[in-house]
């Protein structure tokens, strides 16, 4: 069952009406402080991650965001369907999303099974797993939001590498049950991305923003930059999503060690400034 709605939502600051701060952008900032910082800055939305929510306590976290008036714009992450135990783990993730009051559960699909080179087979496993979970997600009022990741993550993290591949799976289900995530960091390079955004339409469950900065760090996962620091046409991608009918939150999600080393309030201020300059 979804958590009760708060009595009053955060009144957004000018220009931040659609802005959401993803918790991972300030990875080391404790949850209570992140929430308080967002409220003080007039940030209306927050994207949460399962691990820090579990550390704080699921019910406590749900009460915290509810009582402060923040909207939980997404929960990350479910998925990893090519690993043992995926079914029970994703059932828990659906329940957590419902408890936190968010409709969108972001799915990172998982890489190749150990010892496998069969990427087509791995994608079939992902589609079958989503079909297995879809009825339970629908009953909980949670949408399974398939996030394609850049192809460099295909082997170990996500065999769904393009928005088109994500839509090929999502279109087997009702749009309110299975949607897709448009993450600028992962899709900007694709020459078909604008056609696929149009195709996605109401299936766009979340729009996430990060820039592509080079050189990529060792391990590449922490190569995301704040808006304006890299090479991505962020505003063009956001305008394309809007034109396709998406009117939801714009969530800034950045993983970078240098950014994480800064105090949480400084990270939030820098994120807001870069968002206002380069995204709306």
PDB file of C-alpha atoms in Angstrom:
ATOM      1  CA  UNK A   1       0.000   0.000   0.000  1.00  0.00           C
ATOM      2  CA  UNK A   2       1.289   3.461  -0.864  1.00  0.00           C
ATOM      3  CA  UNK A   3       2.259   5.762   1.993  1.00  0.00           C
ATOM      4  CA  UNK A   4      -0.203   8.551   2.829  1.00  0.00           C
ATOM      5  CA  UNK A   5       0.274  11.818   0.972  1.00  0.00           C
ATOM      6  CA  UNK A   6       1.835  14.666   2.961  1.00  0.00           C
ATOM      7  CA  UNK A   7      -0.417  17.451   4.146  1.00  0.00           C
ATOM      8  CA  UNK A   8       1.612  20.051   2.231  1.00  0.00           C
ATOM      9  CA  UNK A   9       4.214  19.763  -0.495  1.00  0.00           C
ATOM     10  CA  UNK A  10       7.450  21.729  -0.540  1.00  0.00           C
ATOM     11  CA  UNK A  11       6.888  25.105  -2.180  1.00  0.00           C
ATOM     12  CA  UNK A  12       9.472  25.075  -4.991  1.00  0.00           C
ATOM     13  CA  UNK A  13      11.881  27.953  -5.455  1.00  0.00           C
ATOM     14  CA  UNK A  14      11.696  29.864  -8.727  1.00  0.00           C
ATOM     15  CA  UNK A  15      12.818  27.688 -11.626  1.00  0.00           C
ATOM     16  CA  UNK A  16      12.871  24.514  -9.528  1.00  0.00           C
ATOM     17  CA  UNK A  17       9.282  23.450 -10.105  1.00  0.00           C
ATOM     18  CA  UNK A  18      10.386  20.247 -11.871  1.00  0.00           C
ATOM     19  CA  UNK A  19      13.805  19.840 -10.273  1.00  0.00           C
ATOM     20  CA  UNK A  20      14.609  16.721  -8.271  1.00  0.00           C
ATOM     21  CA  UNK A  21      17.856  16.054  -6.429  1.00  0.00           C
ATOM     22  CA  UNK A  22      18.999  12.460  -6.702  1.00  0.00           C
ATOM     23  CA  UNK A  23      20.436  11.275  -3.410  1.00  0.00           C
ATOM     24  CA  UNK A  24      23.439   9.677  -5.127  1.00  0.00           C
ATOM     25  CA  UNK A  25      24.693  13.099  -6.246  1.00  0.00           C
ATOM     26  CA  UNK A  26      25.728  13.688  -2.624  1.00  0.00           C
ATOM     27  CA  UNK A  27      26.476  10.099  -1.755  1.00  0.00           C
ATOM     28  CA  UNK A  28      27.949  10.732   1.703  1.00  0.00           C
ATOM     29  CA  UNK A  29      25.310  13.221   2.887  1.00  0.00           C
ATOM     30  CA  UNK A  30      23.081  11.556   5.527  1.00  0.00           C
ATOM     31  CA  UNK A  31      19.463  11.141   4.534  1.00  0.00           C
ATOM     32  CA  UNK A  32      18.024  13.455   7.186  1.00  0.00           C
ATOM     33  CA  UNK A  33      20.431  16.207   6.135  1.00  0.00           C
ATOM     34  CA  UNK A  34      19.722  15.715   2.428  1.00  0.00           C
ATOM     35  CA  UNK A  35      16.003  16.036   3.079  1.00  0.00           C
ATOM     36  CA  UNK A  36      16.432  19.114   5.268  1.00  0.00           C
ATOM     37  CA  UNK A  37      18.729  20.706   2.692  1.00  0.00           C
ATOM     38  CA  UNK A  38      16.252  20.126  -0.117  1.00  0.00           C
ATOM     39  CA  UNK A  39      13.377  21.588   1.877  1.00  0.00           C
ATOM     40  CA  UNK A  40      15.410  24.655   2.849  1.00  0.00           C
ATOM     41  CA  UNK A  41      16.455  25.253  -0.781  1.00  0.00           C
ATOM     42  CA  UNK A  42      12.933  24.921  -2.151  1.00  0.00           C
ATOM     43  CA  UNK A  43      13.681  21.650  -3.921  1.00  0.00           C
ATOM     44  CA  UNK A  44      10.373  19.789  -4.308  1.00  0.00           C
ATOM     45  CA  UNK A  45      11.616  16.323  -5.273  1.00  0.00           C
ATOM     46  CA  UNK A  46      14.209  13.756  -4.289  1.00  0.00           C
ATOM     47  CA  UNK A  47      15.336  10.525  -5.912  1.00  0.00           C
ATOM     48  CA  UNK A  48      16.191   7.851  -3.353  1.00  0.00           C
ATOM     49  CA  UNK A  49      18.401   4.777  -3.356  1.00  0.00           C
ATOM     50  CA  UNK A  50      17.513   1.540  -1.638  1.00  0.00           C
ATOM     51  CA  UNK A  51      20.766   1.050   0.286  1.00  0.00           C
ATOM     52  CA  UNK A  52      20.788   4.322   2.260  1.00  0.00           C
ATOM     53  CA  UNK A  53      17.028   4.032   2.767  1.00  0.00           C
ATOM     54  CA  UNK A  54      17.512   0.563   4.276  1.00  0.00           C
ATOM     55  CA  UNK A  55      20.328   1.865   6.472  1.00  0.00           C
ATOM     56  CA  UNK A  56      18.090   4.643   7.793  1.00  0.00           C
ATOM     57  CA  UNK A  57      15.057   2.368   8.024  1.00  0.00           C
ATOM     58  CA  UNK A  58      12.373   2.071   5.375  1.00  0.00           C
ATOM     59  CA  UNK A  59       9.441   3.165   7.519  1.00  0.00           C
ATOM     60  CA  UNK A  60      11.448   6.020   9.069  1.00  0.00           C
ATOM     61  CA  UNK A  61      12.515   7.204   5.624  1.00  0.00           C
ATOM     62  CA  UNK A  62       8.941   7.095   4.343  1.00  0.00           C
ATOM     63  CA  UNK A  63       7.751   9.130   7.332  1.00  0.00           C
ATOM     64  CA  UNK A  64      10.622  11.603   6.914  1.00  0.00           C
ATOM     65  CA  UNK A  65       9.880  12.497   3.304  1.00  0.00           C
ATOM     66  CA  UNK A  66       6.146  12.451   3.900  1.00  0.00           C
ATOM     67  CA  UNK A  67       6.298  14.752   6.922  1.00  0.00           C
ATOM     68  CA  UNK A  68       8.632  17.240   5.254  1.00  0.00           C
ATOM     69  CA  UNK A  69       6.539  17.415   2.078  1.00  0.00           C
ATOM     70  CA  UNK A  70       9.150  16.125  -0.372  1.00  0.00           C
ATOM     71  CA  UNK A  71       8.025  14.109  -3.376  1.00  0.00           C
ATOM     72  CA  UNK A  72      10.019  10.913  -3.935  1.00  0.00           C
ATOM     73  CA  UNK A  73      10.448  11.045  -7.698  1.00  0.00           C
ATOM     74  CA  UNK A  74      12.075   7.618  -8.077  1.00  0.00           C
ATOM     75  CA  UNK A  75      13.631   4.732  -6.212  1.00  0.00           C
ATOM     76  CA  UNK A  76      16.814   3.159  -7.511  1.00  0.00           C
ATOM     77  CA  UNK A  77      17.200   0.385  -8.069  1.00  0.00           C
ATOM     78  CA  UNK A  78      15.635  -2.904  -8.959  1.00  0.00           C
ATOM     79  CA  UNK A  79      16.708  -5.208 -11.745  1.00  0.00           C
ATOM     80  CA  UNK A  80      19.889  -7.290 -12.120  1.00  0.00           C
ATOM     81  CA  UNK A  81      17.689  -9.997 -13.554  1.00  0.00           C
ATOM     82  CA  UNK A  82      20.576 -12.144 -14.751  1.00  0.00           C
ATOM     83  CA  UNK A  83      21.772 -12.861 -11.190  1.00  0.00           C
ATOM     84  CA  UNK A  84      20.478 -15.466  -8.708  1.00  0.00           C
ATOM     85  CA  UNK A  85      17.765 -14.309  -6.330  1.00  0.00           C
ATOM     86  CA  UNK A  86      16.484 -11.540  -8.593  1.00  0.00           C
ATOM     87  CA  UNK A  87      12.792 -12.352  -8.047  1.00  0.00           C
ATOM     88  CA  UNK A  88      12.700 -11.930  -4.270  1.00  0.00           C
ATOM     89  CA  UNK A  89      14.972  -8.903  -4.401  1.00  0.00           C
ATOM     90  CA  UNK A  90      12.754  -7.144  -6.902  1.00  0.00           C
ATOM     91  CA  UNK A  91       9.614  -7.974  -4.976  1.00  0.00           C
ATOM     92  CA  UNK A  92      11.197  -6.243  -2.002  1.00  0.00           C
ATOM     93  CA  UNK A  93      12.092  -3.273  -4.194  1.00  0.00           C
ATOM     94  CA  UNK A  94       8.487  -2.943  -5.384  1.00  0.00           C
ATOM     95  CA  UNK A  95       7.258  -2.987  -1.795  1.00  0.00           C
ATOM     96  CA  UNK A  96       9.842  -0.369  -0.796  1.00  0.00           C
ATOM     97  CA  UNK A  97       8.821   1.940  -3.647  1.00  0.00           C
ATOM     98  CA  UNK A  98       5.179   1.682  -2.622  1.00  0.00           C
ATOM     99  CA  UNK A  99       6.034   2.385   1.016  1.00  0.00           C
ATOM    100  CA  UNK A 100       8.030   5.470   0.050  1.00  0.00           C
ATOM    101  CA  UNK A 101       5.132   6.733  -2.038  1.00  0.00           C
ATOM    102  CA  UNK A 102       6.903   6.770  -5.377  1.00  0.00           C
ATOM    103  CA  UNK A 103       5.448   5.346  -8.551  1.00  0.00           C
ATOM    104  CA  UNK A 104       8.776   4.861 -10.325  1.00  0.00           C
ATOM    105  CA  UNK A 105      11.117   1.950  -9.591  1.00  0.00           C
ATOM    106  CA  UNK A 106      14.225   2.304 -11.744  1.00  0.00           C
ATOM    107  CA  UNK A 107      15.493  -0.990 -13.175  1.00  0.00           C
ATOM    108  CA  UNK A 108      19.128  -1.606 -14.095  1.00  0.00           C
ATOM    109  CA  UNK A 109      18.691  -4.857 -15.956  1.00  0.00           C
ATOM    110  CA  UNK A 110      21.944  -6.665 -15.233  1.00  0.00           C
ATOM    111  CA  UNK A 111      24.862  -7.803 -17.350  1.00  0.00           C
ATOM    112  CA  UNK A 112      25.771 -11.153 -18.849  1.00  0.00           C
ATOM    113  CA  UNK A 113      25.373 -14.181 -16.575  1.00  0.00           C
ATOM    114  CA  UNK A 114      28.710 -15.534 -15.342  1.00  0.00           C
ATOM    115  CA  UNK A 115      30.568 -17.303 -18.132  1.00  0.00           C
ATOM    116  CA  UNK A 116      28.043 -16.278 -20.793  1.00  0.00           C
ATOM    117  CA  UNK A 117      28.577 -14.446 -24.076  1.00  0.00           C
ATOM    118  CA  UNK A 118      24.912 -14.651 -25.100  1.00  0.00           C
ATOM    119  CA  UNK A 119      23.755 -11.034 -24.962  1.00  0.00           C
ATOM    120  CA  UNK A 120      20.537 -11.791 -26.860  1.00  0.00           C
ATOM    121  CA  UNK A 121      19.710 -14.511 -24.365  1.00  0.00           C
ATOM    122  CA  UNK A 122      20.420 -12.158 -21.474  1.00  0.00           C
ATOM    123  CA  UNK A 123      17.997  -9.607 -22.930  1.00  0.00           C
ATOM    124  CA  UNK A 124      15.347 -12.317 -23.183  1.00  0.00           C
ATOM    125  CA  UNK A 125      15.928 -13.093 -19.508  1.00  0.00           C
ATOM    126  CA  UNK A 126      15.326  -9.433 -18.688  1.00  0.00           C
ATOM    127  CA  UNK A 127      12.070  -9.362 -20.656  1.00  0.00           C
ATOM    128  CA  UNK A 128      10.848 -12.570 -19.014  1.00  0.00           C
ATOM    129  CA  UNK A 129      11.688 -11.260 -15.552  1.00  0.00           C
ATOM    130  CA  UNK A 130       9.778  -8.035 -16.128  1.00  0.00           C
ATOM    131  CA  UNK A 131       6.782 -10.039 -17.344  1.00  0.00           C
ATOM    132  CA  UNK A 132       6.969 -12.040 -14.119  1.00  0.00           C
ATOM    133  CA  UNK A 133       7.025  -8.906 -11.949  1.00  0.00           C
ATOM    134  CA  UNK A 134       4.586  -6.706 -13.863  1.00  0.00           C
ATOM    135  CA  UNK A 135       1.360  -7.947 -12.206  1.00  0.00           C
ATOM    136  CA  UNK A 136       2.812  -7.462  -8.736  1.00  0.00           C
ATOM    137  CA  UNK A 137       4.074  -3.981  -9.598  1.00  0.00           C
ATOM    138  CA  UNK A 138       0.695  -3.019 -11.043  1.00  0.00           C
ATOM    139  CA  UNK A 139      -1.084  -4.194  -7.906  1.00  0.00           C
ATOM    140  CA  UNK A 140       1.245  -2.042  -5.789  1.00  0.00           C
ATOM    141  CA  UNK A 141       0.807   1.051  -7.961  1.00  0.00           C
ATOM    142  CA  UNK A 142       4.470   0.978  -8.947  1.00  0.00           C
ATOM    143  CA  UNK A 143       5.790   1.354 -12.494  1.00  0.00           C
ATOM    144  CA  UNK A 144       8.812  -0.688 -13.579  1.00  0.00           C
ATOM    145  CA  UNK A 145      11.069   1.873 -15.262  1.00  0.00           C
ATOM    146  CA  UNK A 146      13.648   0.238 -17.550  1.00  0.00           C
ATOM    147  CA  UNK A 147      16.837   2.283 -17.724  1.00  0.00           C
ATOM    148  CA  UNK A 148      19.151   1.664 -20.679  1.00  0.00           C
ATOM    149  CA  UNK A 149      22.805   2.132 -19.806  1.00  0.00           C
ATOM    150  CA  UNK A 150      25.658   3.128 -22.099  1.00  0.00           C
ATOM    151  CA  UNK A 151      27.011   0.106 -24.030  1.00  0.00           C
ATOM    152  CA  UNK A 152      30.269   0.154 -22.060  1.00  0.00           C
ATOM    153  CA  UNK A 153      28.254  -1.302 -19.154  1.00  0.00           C
ATOM    154  CA  UNK A 154      26.694  -4.099 -21.202  1.00  0.00           C
ATOM    155  CA  UNK A 155      28.896  -6.961 -20.002  1.00  0.00           C
ATOM    156  CA  UNK A 156      28.671  -6.445 -16.267  1.00  0.00           C
ATOM    157  CA  UNK A 157      25.823  -4.067 -15.473  1.00  0.00           C
ATOM    158  CA  UNK A 158      23.096  -3.681 -18.099  1.00  0.00           C
ATOM    159  CA  UNK A 159      22.472  -5.596 -21.331  1.00  0.00           C
ATOM    160  CA  UNK A 160      19.764  -3.062 -22.262  1.00  0.00           C
ATOM    161  CA  UNK A 161      21.973  -0.505 -23.963  1.00  0.00           C
ATOM    162  CA  UNK A 162      19.651   1.738 -25.991  1.00  0.00           C
ATOM    163  CA  UNK A 163      16.325   3.424 -25.482  1.00  0.00           C
ATOM    164  CA  UNK A 164      15.019   1.419 -28.436  1.00  0.00           C
ATOM    165  CA  UNK A 165      15.915  -1.856 -26.725  1.00  0.00           C
ATOM    166  CA  UNK A 166      14.201  -0.682 -23.527  1.00  0.00           C
ATOM    167  CA  UNK A 167      11.061   0.215 -25.470  1.00  0.00           C
ATOM    168  CA  UNK A 168      11.037  -3.146 -27.265  1.00  0.00           C
ATOM    169  CA  UNK A 169      10.496  -4.689 -23.822  1.00  0.00           C
ATOM    170  CA  UNK A 170       8.289  -1.981 -22.299  1.00  0.00           C
ATOM    171  CA  UNK A 171       5.814  -1.949 -25.188  1.00  0.00           C
ATOM    172  CA  UNK A 172       4.675  -5.453 -24.294  1.00  0.00           C
ATOM    173  CA  UNK A 173       2.939  -3.958 -21.251  1.00  0.00           C
ATOM    174  CA  UNK A 174       0.591  -1.108 -20.408  1.00  0.00           C
ATOM    175  CA  UNK A 175       2.474   2.214 -20.137  1.00  0.00           C
ATOM    176  CA  UNK A 176       1.337   2.730 -16.563  1.00  0.00           C
ATOM    177  CA  UNK A 177       2.939  -0.598 -15.587  1.00  0.00           C
ATOM    178  CA  UNK A 178       6.251  -0.613 -17.495  1.00  0.00           C
ATOM    179  CA  UNK A 179       8.016   2.506 -18.689  1.00  0.00           C
ATOM    180  CA  UNK A 180      11.508   3.699 -19.536  1.00  0.00           C
ATOM    181  CA  UNK A 181      14.076   6.046 -18.061  1.00  0.00           C
ATOM    182  CA  UNK A 182      15.737   8.652 -20.247  1.00  0.00           C
ATOM    183  CA  UNK A 183      19.115   9.321 -18.635  1.00  0.00           C
ATOM    184  CA  UNK A 184      21.089  11.849 -20.640  1.00  0.00           C
ATOM    185  CA  UNK A 185      24.433  10.347 -19.631  1.00  0.00           C
ATOM    186  CA  UNK A 186      23.523   6.993 -21.108  1.00  0.00           C
ATOM    187  CA  UNK A 187      21.600   7.919 -24.269  1.00  0.00           C
ATOM    188  CA  UNK A 188      23.144  11.137 -25.635  1.00  0.00           C
ATOM    189  CA  UNK A 189      25.459   9.359 -28.084  1.00  0.00           C
ATOM    190  CA  UNK A 190      22.696   7.387 -29.868  1.00  0.00           C
ATOM    191  CA  UNK A 191      21.822   8.739 -33.328  1.00  0.00           C
ATOM    192  CA  UNK A 192      18.319   7.296 -32.935  1.00  0.00           C
ATOM    193  CA  UNK A 193      17.643   8.757 -29.489  1.00  0.00           C
ATOM    194  CA  UNK A 194      15.340  11.594 -30.567  1.00  0.00           C
ATOM    195  CA  UNK A 195      13.157   9.277 -32.618  1.00  0.00           C
ATOM    196  CA  UNK A 196      13.066   6.866 -29.688  1.00  0.00           C
ATOM    197  CA  UNK A 197      12.095   9.622 -27.233  1.00  0.00           C
ATOM    198  CA  UNK A 198       9.186  10.473 -29.519  1.00  0.00           C
ATOM    199  CA  UNK A 199       8.296   6.783 -29.676  1.00  0.00           C
ATOM    200  CA  UNK A 200       8.412   6.536 -25.877  1.00  0.00           C
ATOM    201  CA  UNK A 201       5.804   9.238 -25.299  1.00  0.00           C
ATOM    202  CA  UNK A 202       3.863   8.511 -22.115  1.00  0.00           C
ATOM    203  CA  UNK A 203       6.159   5.590 -21.313  1.00  0.00           C
ATOM    204  CA  UNK A 204       8.833   8.034 -20.122  1.00  0.00           C
ATOM    205  CA  UNK A 205       8.783   7.284 -16.408  1.00  0.00           C
ATOM    206  CA  UNK A 206      11.777   9.393 -15.393  1.00  0.00           C
ATOM    207  CA  UNK A 207      14.123  11.918 -16.969  1.00  0.00           C
ATOM    208  CA  UNK A 208      17.576  11.972 -15.381  1.00  0.00           C
ATOM    209  CA  UNK A 209      20.347  14.436 -16.099  1.00  0.00           C
ATOM    210  CA  UNK A 210      24.118  14.107 -15.971  1.00  0.00           C
ATOM    211  CA  UNK A 211      26.820  15.307 -18.319  1.00  0.00           C
ATOM    212  CA  UNK A 212      29.494  13.241 -20.076  1.00  0.00           C
ATOM    213  CA  UNK A 213      32.979  14.321 -19.006  1.00  0.00           C
ATOM    214  CA  UNK A 214      36.310  13.082 -20.310  1.00  0.00           C
ATOM    215  CA  UNK A 215      38.745  11.595 -19.651  1.00  0.00           C
ATOM    216  CA  UNK A 216      36.665   8.924 -17.945  1.00  0.00           C
ATOM    217  CA  UNK A 217      38.038   7.850 -14.582  1.00  0.00           C
ATOM    218  CA  UNK A 218      39.327   4.359 -13.942  1.00  0.00           C
ATOM    219  CA  UNK A 219      36.316   2.088 -13.629  1.00  0.00           C
ATOM    220  CA  UNK A 220      34.242   4.596 -15.658  1.00  0.00           C
ATOM    221  CA  UNK A 221      31.200   4.426 -13.367  1.00  0.00           C
ATOM    222  CA  UNK A 222      32.105   7.722 -11.692  1.00  0.00           C
ATOM    223  CA  UNK A 223      32.475   9.673 -14.930  1.00  0.00           C
ATOM    224  CA  UNK A 224      29.229  11.642 -14.681  1.00  0.00           C
ATOM    225  CA  UNK A 225      29.426  15.432 -14.455  1.00  0.00           C
ATOM    226  CA  UNK A 226      27.140  18.225 -13.365  1.00  0.00           C
ATOM    227  CA  UNK A 227      25.091  19.840 -16.140  1.00  0.00           C
ATOM    228  CA  UNK A 228      27.328  22.010 -18.316  1.00  0.00           C
ATOM    229  CA  UNK A 229      30.591  20.269 -17.445  1.00  0.00           C
ATOM    230  CA  UNK A 230      30.667  18.004 -20.499  1.00  0.00           C
ATOM    231  CA  UNK A 231      29.466  17.394 -24.034  1.00  0.00           C
ATOM    232  CA  UNK A 232      25.762  16.496 -23.803  1.00  0.00           C
ATOM    233  CA  UNK A 233      23.000  18.628 -25.358  1.00  0.00           C
ATOM    234  CA  UNK A 234      20.998  18.503 -22.154  1.00  0.00           C
ATOM    235  CA  UNK A 235      18.422  21.139 -23.017  1.00  0.00           C
ATOM    236  CA  UNK A 236      17.757  19.566 -26.420  1.00  0.00           C
ATOM    237  CA  UNK A 237      17.128  16.180 -24.822  1.00  0.00           C
ATOM    238  CA  UNK A 238      14.862  17.705 -22.178  1.00  0.00           C
ATOM    239  CA  UNK A 239      12.911  19.590 -24.861  1.00  0.00           C
ATOM    240  CA  UNK A 240      12.505  16.353 -26.831  1.00  0.00           C
ATOM    241  CA  UNK A 241      11.099  14.578 -23.775  1.00  0.00           C
ATOM    242  CA  UNK A 242       8.716  17.475 -23.165  1.00  0.00           C
ATOM    243  CA  UNK A 243       7.589  17.390 -26.787  1.00  0.00           C
ATOM    244  CA  UNK A 244       6.897  13.660 -26.430  1.00  0.00           C
ATOM    245  CA  UNK A 245       4.503  14.459 -23.595  1.00  0.00           C
ATOM    246  CA  UNK A 246       6.703  14.113 -20.530  1.00  0.00           C
ATOM    247  CA  UNK A 247       5.894  16.740 -17.907  1.00  0.00           C
ATOM    248  CA  UNK A 248       7.395  15.051 -14.849  1.00  0.00           C
ATOM    249  CA  UNK A 249      10.429  15.704 -12.663  1.00  0.00           C
ATOM    250  CA  UNK A 250      13.897  16.378 -14.027  1.00  0.00           C
ATOM    251  CA  UNK A 251      16.232  14.521 -11.702  1.00  0.00           C
ATOM    252  CA  UNK A 252      19.936  15.375 -11.568  1.00  0.00           C
ATOM    253  CA  UNK A 253      21.968  12.240 -10.812  1.00  0.00           C
ATOM    254  CA  UNK A 254      25.757  12.569 -10.799  1.00  0.00           C
ATOM    255  CA  UNK A 255      28.402  10.101  -9.643  1.00  0.00           C
ATOM    256  CA  UNK A 256      31.839  11.678  -9.327  1.00  0.00           C
ATOM    257  CA  UNK A 257      34.424  11.256  -6.581  1.00  0.00           C
ATOM    258  CA  UNK A 258      35.487  14.927  -6.641  1.00  0.00           C
ATOM    259  CA  UNK A 259      31.894  16.063  -6.240  1.00  0.00           C
ATOM    260  CA  UNK A 260      31.239  13.532  -3.459  1.00  0.00           C
ATOM    261  CA  UNK A 261      34.236  14.894  -1.503  1.00  0.00           C
ATOM    262  CA  UNK A 262      32.519  18.270  -1.054  1.00  0.00           C
ATOM    263  CA  UNK A 263      30.108  19.142   1.779  1.00  0.00           C
ATOM    264  CA  UNK A 264      26.519  18.209   1.051  1.00  0.00           C
ATOM    265  CA  UNK A 265      25.123  21.756   1.052  1.00  0.00           C
ATOM    266  CA  UNK A 266      27.800  22.808  -1.452  1.00  0.00           C
ATOM    267  CA  UNK A 267      26.916  19.889  -3.728  1.00  0.00           C
ATOM    268  CA  UNK A 268      23.246  20.784  -3.644  1.00  0.00           C
ATOM    269  CA  UNK A 269      23.942  24.456  -4.371  1.00  0.00           C
ATOM    270  CA  UNK A 270      26.234  23.580  -7.290  1.00  0.00           C
ATOM    271  CA  UNK A 271      23.665  21.120  -8.654  1.00  0.00           C
ATOM    272  CA  UNK A 272      20.870  23.687  -8.511  1.00  0.00           C
ATOM    273  CA  UNK A 273      23.009  26.325 -10.209  1.00  0.00           C
ATOM    274  CA  UNK A 274      24.124  24.008 -13.006  1.00  0.00           C
ATOM    275  CA  UNK A 275      20.562  22.766 -13.513  1.00  0.00           C
ATOM    276  CA  UNK A 276      19.129  26.285 -13.785  1.00  0.00           C
ATOM    277  CA  UNK A 277      21.869  27.301 -16.221  1.00  0.00           C
ATOM    278  CA  UNK A 278      21.818  24.320 -18.565  1.00  0.00           C
ATOM    279  CA  UNK A 279      18.557  22.358 -18.363  1.00  0.00           C
ATOM    280  CA  UNK A 280      15.260  24.368 -18.177  1.00  0.00           C
TER     281      UNK A 280
END
